[in-house]
Amino acid sequence: MELFQAIRERRSIRRFKPDPVPRELLTKILGEALWAPSAMNTQPWRFFVLTGEKKDELVAIAGRCIAKLDIRLRILFKDNMRALVHGYFRDLGGAPAVVVALAREPETEGYMDDSFQSVAAAFYNFVLLAHEAGLGTCWMTGPLWVEDELLDFLSHRDGWRLLALTPVGWPDQVPPVPPRKHADIFWLE
Ligand SMILES: Cc1cc2nc3c(=O)[nH]c(=O)nc-3n(C[C@H](O)[C@H](O)[C@H](O)COP(=O)(O)O)c2cc1C
């Protein structure tokens, strides 16, 4: 698949088939994703893959963020859409796996943004490579509302921050394409 095509056709998937994703496939994709650039080549990432009971426990914790998110949902969405979002956060669309990306806190103050950007580069590599392999993902930062609880669950409360998480699995939907707005590109000569 051409990179252009992968970027254009990837969609956020929020409903999955229950079939498991082979461990070897996820290992391969994650390994490739780590070829991302990173600030000062720090490679400040740690990826977790959760399946089975551990995945269910993590999803239950992540789902608690909905109480906070709901304040914004009430402003942005109608009731039926709000109900859909609530349903999705309950089980992350039935995905058989969840990938969580953590960013290391740097030893020097003022460099956390570098760390976040480096991990985001690797995370997006993962999302695109998963799409190329036929897998669905949905980049999620809503669970940042319960970041401390998630870090505790992963035993990484000290020295690590949550970048994002994503359900991973075989898509069970073809979502509509959210239209892109205009190109915010400015050439200065
Ligand atoms: C940084 C970031 C955070 C996001 N957080 C969430 C989230 O918490 N929950 C969710 O359902 N989707 C989340 N999304 C997915 C966006 O809603 C989605 O990318 C956008 O609507 C465009 O749709 P598309 O990904 O299918 O092109 C997030 C995407 C990004 C890049």
CSV table of C-alpha atoms and ligand atoms in Angstrom, one decimal:
chain,number,residue,atom,x,y,z
A,1,MET,CA,0.0,0.0,0.0
A,2,GLU,CA,1.3,3.5,-0.9
A,3,LEU,CA,1.9,5.8,2.0
A,4,PHE,CA,-0.4,8.4,0.4
A,5,GLN,CA,-3.2,5.8,0.3
A,6,ALA,CA,-2.7,4.6,3.9
A,7,ILE,CA,-2.8,8.2,5.2
A,8,ARG,CA,-5.9,9.0,3.1
A,9,GLU,CA,-7.9,5.8,3.8
A,10,ARG,CA,-7.2,5.2,7.5
A,11,ARG,CA,-10.2,5.8,9.6
A,12,SER,CA,-10.9,5.8,13.3
A,13,ILE,CA,-12.6,2.4,14.0
A,14,ARG,CA,-15.0,2.1,16.9
A,15,ARG,CA,-16.5,-1.4,16.3
A,16,PHE,CA,-14.4,-4.6,16.1
A,17,LYS,CA,-14.8,-8.3,15.3
A,18,PRO,CA,-14.0,-10.4,18.4
A,19,ASP,CA,-11.2,-12.4,16.5
A,20,PRO,CA,-7.8,-12.0,18.2
A,21,VAL,CA,-4.9,-10.3,16.5
A,22,PRO,CA,-1.9,-12.6,16.1
A,23,ARG,CA,0.8,-11.6,18.6
A,24,GLU,CA,3.5,-11.9,15.9
A,25,LEU,CA,1.7,-9.4,13.7
A,26,LEU,CA,1.4,-6.8,16.5
A,27,THR,CA,5.0,-7.4,17.5
A,28,LYS,CA,6.1,-6.8,13.9
A,29,ILE,CA,4.1,-3.6,13.5
A,30,LEU,CA,5.2,-2.2,16.8
A,31,GLY,CA,8.8,-3.0,16.1
A,32,GLU,CA,8.6,-1.1,12.8
A,33,ALA,CA,6.7,1.8,14.4
A,34,LEU,CA,9.7,2.4,16.6
A,35,TRP,CA,11.7,3.5,13.6
A,36,ALA,CA,10.1,6.9,14.2
A,37,PRO,CA,12.3,9.9,14.7
A,38,SER,CA,12.8,11.1,18.3
A,39,ALA,CA,14.1,14.2,19.9
A,40,MET,CA,17.9,13.8,20.5
A,41,ASN,CA,17.3,10.2,19.6
A,42,THR,CA,16.0,9.6,23.1
A,43,GLN,CA,13.4,7.1,22.0
A,44,PRO,CA,11.4,7.9,25.1
A,45,TRP,CA,8.5,5.5,24.5
A,46,ARG,CA,7.1,2.4,26.2
A,47,PHE,CA,4.3,0.5,24.5
A,48,PHE,CA,1.9,-1.9,26.2
A,49,VAL,CA,-0.3,-4.5,24.5
A,50,LEU,CA,-3.2,-5.7,26.6
A,51,THR,CA,-5.4,-8.6,25.8
A,52,GLY,CA,-7.8,-10.8,27.7
A,53,GLU,CA,-8.6,-10.0,31.4
A,54,LYS,CA,-5.9,-7.3,31.6
A,55,LYS,CA,-7.4,-5.6,28.6
A,56,ASP,CA,-10.9,-5.7,30.2
A,57,GLU,CA,-9.5,-4.2,33.4
A,58,LEU,CA,-7.8,-1.4,31.5
A,59,VAL,CA,-10.9,-0.7,29.5
A,60,ALA,CA,-13.0,-0.4,32.7
A,61,ILE,CA,-10.5,2.1,34.1
A,62,ALA,CA,-10.2,4.1,30.9
A,63,GLY,CA,-14.0,4.2,30.6
A,64,ARG,CA,-14.2,6.2,33.9
A,65,CYS,CA,-13.0,9.3,31.9
A,66,ILE,CA,-16.5,9.6,30.4
A,67,ALA,CA,-17.8,11.4,33.5
A,68,LYS,CA,-15.3,14.2,32.8
A,69,LEU,CA,-15.7,14.1,29.0
A,70,ASP,CA,-19.4,14.3,29.2
A,71,ILE,CA,-19.2,18.0,30.1
A,72,ARG,CA,-17.8,18.6,26.6
A,73,LEU,CA,-20.0,16.0,24.9
A,74,ARG,CA,-23.1,17.9,26.1
A,75,ILE,CA,-21.9,21.0,24.4
A,76,LEU,CA,-20.7,19.4,21.1
A,77,PHE,CA,-23.1,16.5,20.5
A,78,LYS,CA,-26.8,15.7,20.3
A,79,ASP,CA,-28.2,13.1,22.8
A,80,ASN,CA,-28.1,10.2,20.3
A,81,MET,CA,-24.4,10.9,19.5
A,82,ARG,CA,-23.7,11.3,23.2
A,83,ALA,CA,-25.2,7.9,23.8
A,84,LEU,CA,-23.1,6.3,21.1
A,85,VAL,CA,-19.9,7.8,22.6
A,86,HIS,CA,-20.9,6.5,26.1
A,87,GLY,CA,-21.4,3.1,24.6
A,88,TYR,CA,-18.1,3.1,22.8
A,89,PHE,CA,-16.2,4.1,26.0
A,90,ARG,CA,-17.8,1.1,27.8
A,91,ASP,CA,-16.1,-1.6,25.7
A,92,LEU,CA,-13.9,0.3,23.1
A,93,GLY,CA,-16.0,-1.3,20.4
A,94,GLY,CA,-15.2,-4.9,21.5
A,95,ALA,CA,-11.6,-4.7,20.4
A,96,PRO,CA,-9.6,-7.8,21.3
A,97,ALA,CA,-6.5,-5.7,22.2
A,98,VAL,CA,-5.6,-2.3,23.4
A,99,VAL,CA,-2.2,-0.6,22.8
A,100,VAL,CA,-1.1,2.1,25.3
A,101,ALA,CA,1.8,4.4,24.6
A,102,LEU,CA,3.7,6.0,27.4
A,103,ALA,CA,6.2,8.9,27.2
A,104,ARG,CA,9.2,9.1,29.5
A,105,GLU,CA,9.6,12.2,31.7
A,106,PRO,CA,13.0,13.6,30.8
A,107,GLU,CA,15.7,14.0,33.4
A,108,THR,CA,15.9,17.8,32.5
A,109,GLU,CA,12.9,20.1,33.1
A,110,GLY,CA,11.3,21.6,30.0
A,111,TYR,CA,11.6,18.7,27.6
A,112,MET,CA,8.3,16.9,28.1
A,113,ASP,CA,7.0,18.3,24.9
A,114,ASP,CA,9.9,16.7,23.0
A,115,SER,CA,9.1,13.4,24.6
A,116,PHE,CA,5.3,13.6,23.8
A,117,GLN,CA,6.1,14.5,20.1
A,118,SER,CA,8.6,11.7,19.8
A,119,VAL,CA,6.1,9.1,21.1
A,120,ALA,CA,3.3,10.6,19.0
A,121,ALA,CA,5.5,10.0,15.9
A,122,ALA,CA,5.9,6.4,16.8
A,123,PHE,CA,2.2,6.1,17.7
A,124,TYR,CA,1.1,7.4,14.3
A,125,ASN,CA,3.5,5.0,12.6
A,126,PHE,CA,1.8,2.2,14.5
A,127,VAL,CA,-1.7,3.5,13.5
A,128,LEU,CA,-0.7,3.6,9.8
A,129,LEU,CA,1.1,0.3,9.8
A,130,ALA,CA,-1.9,-1.3,11.5
A,131,HIS,CA,-4.1,0.1,8.8
A,132,GLU,CA,-1.9,-1.3,6.1
A,133,ALA,CA,-2.2,-4.7,7.8
A,134,GLY,CA,-6.0,-4.5,7.7
A,135,LEU,CA,-6.3,-3.7,11.4
A,136,GLY,CA,-8.5,-0.9,12.9
A,137,THR,CA,-7.4,1.6,15.5
A,138,CYS,CA,-8.8,4.7,17.1
A,139,TRP,CA,-6.2,7.2,18.6
A,140,MET,CA,-7.7,8.2,22.0
A,141,THR,CA,-6.7,10.8,24.5
A,142,GLY,CA,-10.1,11.0,26.3
A,143,PRO,CA,-8.6,8.5,28.8
A,144,LEU,CA,-6.0,11.2,29.8
A,145,TRP,CA,-8.7,12.3,32.3
A,146,VAL,CA,-7.8,9.2,34.3
A,147,GLU,CA,-4.1,9.2,33.5
A,148,ASP,CA,-2.9,8.6,37.1
A,149,GLU,CA,-5.2,5.6,37.5
A,150,LEU,CA,-4.0,4.1,34.2
A,151,LEU,CA,-0.4,4.6,35.1
A,152,ASP,CA,-1.0,3.0,38.5
A,153,PHE,CA,-2.6,0.0,36.7
A,154,LEU,CA,0.5,-0.3,34.5
A,155,SER,CA,2.9,0.2,37.4
A,156,HIS,CA,4.4,3.3,35.7
A,157,ARG,CA,3.2,6.2,37.9
A,158,ASP,CA,6.7,7.5,38.4
A,159,GLY,CA,8.6,9.0,35.5
A,160,TRP,CA,6.1,8.3,32.8
A,161,ARG,CA,3.1,10.1,31.2
A,162,LEU,CA,0.3,8.7,29.1
A,163,LEU,CA,0.4,9.8,25.5
A,164,ALA,CA,-2.6,7.9,24.1
A,165,LEU,CA,-4.2,4.5,23.8
A,166,THR,CA,-5.9,2.7,21.0
A,167,PRO,CA,-8.1,-0.3,20.6
A,168,VAL,CA,-6.7,-2.7,18.0
A,169,GLY,CA,-8.6,-5.4,16.1
A,170,TRP,CA,-10.3,-6.4,12.9
A,171,PRO,CA,-12.7,-3.6,11.8
A,172,ASP,CA,-16.4,-4.5,11.9
A,173,GLN,CA,-17.6,-1.2,10.4
A,174,VAL,CA,-16.8,1.1,7.5
A,175,PRO,CA,-17.2,4.5,9.1
A,176,PRO,CA,-18.1,7.6,7.1
A,177,VAL,CA,-15.2,9.8,6.1
A,178,PRO,CA,-15.3,12.9,8.3
A,179,PRO,CA,-14.7,15.7,5.8
A,180,ARG,CA,-11.5,17.6,6.1
A,181,LYS,CA,-11.7,21.3,6.4
A,182,HIS,CA,-9.4,23.6,4.4
A,183,ALA,CA,-5.7,23.3,4.1
A,184,ASP,CA,-4.1,25.5,6.7
A,185,ILE,CA,-0.9,25.9,4.8
A,186,PHE,CA,0.8,29.3,4.4
A,187,TRP,CA,3.7,29.9,2.0
A,188,LEU,CA,5.8,32.9,2.9
A,189,GLU,CA,8.3,34.0,0.3
B,1,LIG,C1,-4.9,13.3,19.5
B,1,LIG,C2,-6.2,12.6,19.2
B,1,LIG,C3,-7.1,12.3,20.2
B,1,LIG,C4,-8.3,11.6,19.9
B,1,LIG,N1,-9.1,11.2,21.0
B,1,LIG,C5,-10.2,10.5,20.7
B,1,LIG,C6,-10.9,9.9,21.8
B,1,LIG,O1,-10.6,10.1,23.0
B,1,LIG,N2,-12.0,9.2,21.5
B,1,LIG,C7,-12.4,8.9,20.2
B,1,LIG,O2,-13.4,8.3,20.0
B,1,LIG,N3,-11.7,9.4,19.2
B,1,LIG,C8,-10.6,10.2,19.4
B,1,LIG,N4,-9.8,10.6,18.3
B,1,LIG,C9,-10.2,10.3,16.9
B,1,LIG,C10,-10.8,11.5,16.2
B,1,LIG,O3,-12.1,11.7,16.7
B,1,LIG,C11,-10.8,11.2,14.7
B,1,LIG,O4,-9.4,11.1,14.3
B,1,LIG,C12,-11.4,12.3,13.9
B,1,LIG,O5,-12.8,12.4,14.2
B,1,LIG,C13,-11.2,12.1,12.4
B,1,LIG,O6,-11.8,10.9,12.0
B,1,LIG,P1,-10.8,9.8,11.3
B,1,LIG,O7,-9.7,9.4,12.2
B,1,LIG,O8,-11.7,8.6,10.9
B,1,LIG,O9,-10.2,10.4,10.0
B,1,LIG,C14,-8.6,11.3,18.6
B,1,LIG,C15,-7.7,11.6,17.5
B,1,LIG,C16,-6.5,12.2,17.8
B,1,LIG,C17,-5.5,12.5,16.7
